[in-house]
Short mmCIF file of C-alpha atoms in Angstrom, two decimals:
data_model
loop_
_atom_site.label_atom_id
_atom_site.label_comp_id
_atom_site.label_asym_id
_atom_site.label_seq_id
_atom_site.Cartn_x
_atom_site.Cartn_y
_atom_site.Cartn_z
CA MET A 1046 -23.41 -59.60 -24.79
CA LYS A 1047 -22.30 -57.44 -27.30
CA SER A 1048 -22.33 -58.48 -30.39
CA LYS A 1049 -20.77 -55.76 -33.86
CA ILE A 1050 -21.57 -56.83 -37.29
CA ILE A 1051 -18.94 -54.17 -39.28
CA LEU A 1052 -18.99 -54.41 -43.03
CA GLU A 1053 -15.71 -53.11 -44.30
CA ASN A 1054 -14.85 -51.79 -47.23
CA ILE A 1055 -17.64 -51.36 -49.35
CA GLN A 1056 -16.41 -50.56 -52.99
CA ILE A 1057 -19.14 -48.06 -54.84
CA HIS A 1058 -19.45 -46.13 -57.51
CA ALA A 1059 -21.93 -42.76 -56.95
CA ASN A 1060 -22.61 -40.02 -57.99
CA HIS A 1061 -22.74 -37.19 -55.20
CA GLY A 1062 -20.54 -34.25 -55.33
CA VAL A 1063 -22.01 -30.52 -55.60
CA LEU A 1064 -19.45 -29.62 -58.78
CA LEU A 1065 -21.02 -30.77 -62.43
CA GLU A 1066 -18.17 -33.16 -62.85
CA GLU A 1067 -19.40 -34.89 -60.24
CA ALA A 1068 -22.12 -35.63 -60.65
CA LEU A 1069 -21.79 -36.78 -64.63
CA ILE A 1070 -18.49 -38.83 -64.57
CA GLY A 1071 -18.64 -39.82 -60.17
CA ASN A 1072 -17.02 -40.77 -58.22
CA ASN A 1073 -15.12 -44.03 -55.91
CA TYR A 1074 -16.35 -45.11 -52.39
CA ILE A 1075 -15.15 -46.05 -49.95
CA VAL A 1076 -17.97 -47.30 -46.92
CA ASN A 1077 -17.73 -48.92 -43.71
CA ALA A 1078 -20.38 -49.74 -41.25
CA GLU A 1079 -20.37 -50.94 -37.70
CA LEU A 1080 -23.77 -51.58 -36.04
CA HIS A 1081 -24.58 -53.17 -32.13
CA ALA A 1082 -27.09 -55.52 -30.88
CA ASP A 1083 -27.62 -58.33 -28.87
CA LEU A 1084 -26.98 -61.05 -31.40
CA GLU A 1085 -26.78 -63.60 -28.28
CA LYS A 1086 -29.65 -65.88 -29.23
CA ALA A 1087 -28.58 -66.45 -33.17
CA SER A 1088 -24.97 -68.17 -30.87
CA GLU A 1089 -27.55 -70.11 -29.46
CA SER A 1090 -29.51 -70.87 -32.23
CA ASP A 1091 -27.42 -70.93 -36.02
CA ASN A 1092 -31.71 -69.05 -37.47
CA LEU A 1093 -31.02 -66.26 -39.89
CA ASN A 1094 -34.36 -65.53 -38.54
CA ASP A 1095 -32.29 -64.66 -34.42
CA THR A 1096 -29.76 -61.72 -36.15
CA ILE A 1097 -29.32 -58.91 -38.08
CA ASN A 1098 -29.02 -60.10 -42.03
CA TYR A 1099 -25.97 -58.06 -42.93
CA ALA A 1100 -26.89 -58.69 -47.03
CA GLU A 1101 -30.07 -56.66 -46.57
CA ILE A 1102 -26.84 -54.08 -44.92
CA ASN A 1103 -25.70 -54.01 -47.90
CA ASP A 1104 -28.42 -53.48 -50.04
CA ILE A 1105 -29.98 -50.99 -48.16
CA ILE A 1106 -26.25 -49.06 -48.72
CA HIS A 1107 -25.94 -50.51 -52.15
CA GLN A 1108 -29.55 -48.56 -52.83
CA GLN A 1109 -28.90 -44.98 -50.94
CA MET A 1110 -25.44 -44.73 -52.52
CA ALA A 1111 -27.54 -45.10 -56.09
CA ILE A 1112 -29.66 -42.25 -54.97
CA ARG A 1113 -28.41 -38.96 -56.27
CA SER A 1114 -27.34 -35.90 -53.11
CA GLU A 1115 -25.22 -32.93 -53.76
CA LEU A 1116 -23.54 -33.68 -49.91
CA LEU A 1117 -21.95 -36.69 -48.58
CA GLU A 1118 -23.47 -36.61 -45.16
CA HIS A 1119 -26.69 -36.29 -46.53
CA VAL A 1120 -25.99 -39.80 -48.48
CA ILE A 1121 -25.09 -41.23 -44.46
CA GLY A 1122 -28.38 -39.79 -42.69
CA ARG A 1123 -30.22 -41.52 -45.24
CA ILE A 1124 -28.13 -44.82 -45.03
CA ILE A 1125 -28.49 -44.74 -41.14
CA ASN A 1126 -32.58 -44.14 -40.93
CA LYS A 1127 -32.90 -46.83 -43.10
CA ILE A 1128 -30.84 -49.15 -41.52
CA GLU A 1129 -32.58 -47.99 -38.05
CA LYS A 1130 -35.97 -48.22 -39.65
CA ALA A 1131 -35.20 -52.26 -41.31
CA PHE A 1132 -33.44 -53.11 -38.47
CA PRO A 1133 -35.21 -51.96 -34.56
CA GLN A 1134 -33.11 -54.28 -33.08
CA ILE A 1135 -30.34 -52.63 -33.97
CA THR A 1136 -28.21 -49.86 -30.87
CA PHE A 1137 -25.36 -48.18 -32.61
CA ILE A 1138 -24.67 -47.60 -35.76
CA LYS A 1139 -22.04 -46.35 -37.54
CA ILE A 1140 -21.03 -45.61 -40.52
CA ARG A 1141 -17.73 -44.04 -42.24
CA LEU A 1142 -18.13 -42.26 -46.30
CA THR A 1143 -14.79 -41.77 -48.31
CA LYS A 1144 -14.22 -40.12 -51.86
CA THR A 1145 -11.20 -41.54 -52.31
CA VAL A 1146 -10.40 -38.57 -54.96
CA PRO A 1147 -11.67 -35.63 -53.55
CA PRO A 1148 -12.23 -32.98 -56.03
CA MET A 1149 -9.09 -30.83 -54.23
CA ARG A 1150 -5.14 -29.95 -54.66
CA GLY A 1151 -3.16 -32.07 -53.37
CA GLU A 1152 -2.33 -36.29 -53.00
CA MET A 1153 -4.86 -37.63 -50.05
CA SER A 1154 -5.73 -40.95 -50.06
CA GLY A 1155 -9.77 -39.56 -49.48
CA VAL A 1156 -11.90 -37.64 -47.16
CA SER A 1157 -14.25 -39.81 -45.64
CA LEU A 1158 -17.30 -38.58 -42.91
CA GLU A 1159 -18.89 -40.17 -39.80
CA PHE A 1160 -21.70 -40.24 -38.16
CA GLU A 1161 -22.34 -42.81 -35.42
CA LYS A 1162 -25.26 -42.73 -33.60
CA GLU A 1163 -26.83 -44.25 -31.20
CA ILE A 1164 -30.09 -45.88 -30.47
CA LYS A 1165 -31.99 -46.16 -27.18
#
């Protein structure tokens, strides 16, 4: 059975970016995460120990977003590494990180980076 856990549109204020004002003022971000793992046992047992606690995934995302980085790529890399280490049963991770008000000309909903990692 293929199983996915999806955390959608986690809104976080953080201070990432190359520009000084981004470090001082910060920006609003939206994080989406998709994780694949075999969760069939949990579907039968109704036991938290047989699944992936998505509240812990959310905590990892918040912890890593609180650590300032110049590059969003670095933030996503840290999130993926921490999730992978905490939950070895995960076989795939996708993280999308959106900066909602990037310091660029023009109207837009944001700029997103998305990384996917297949874990063997």
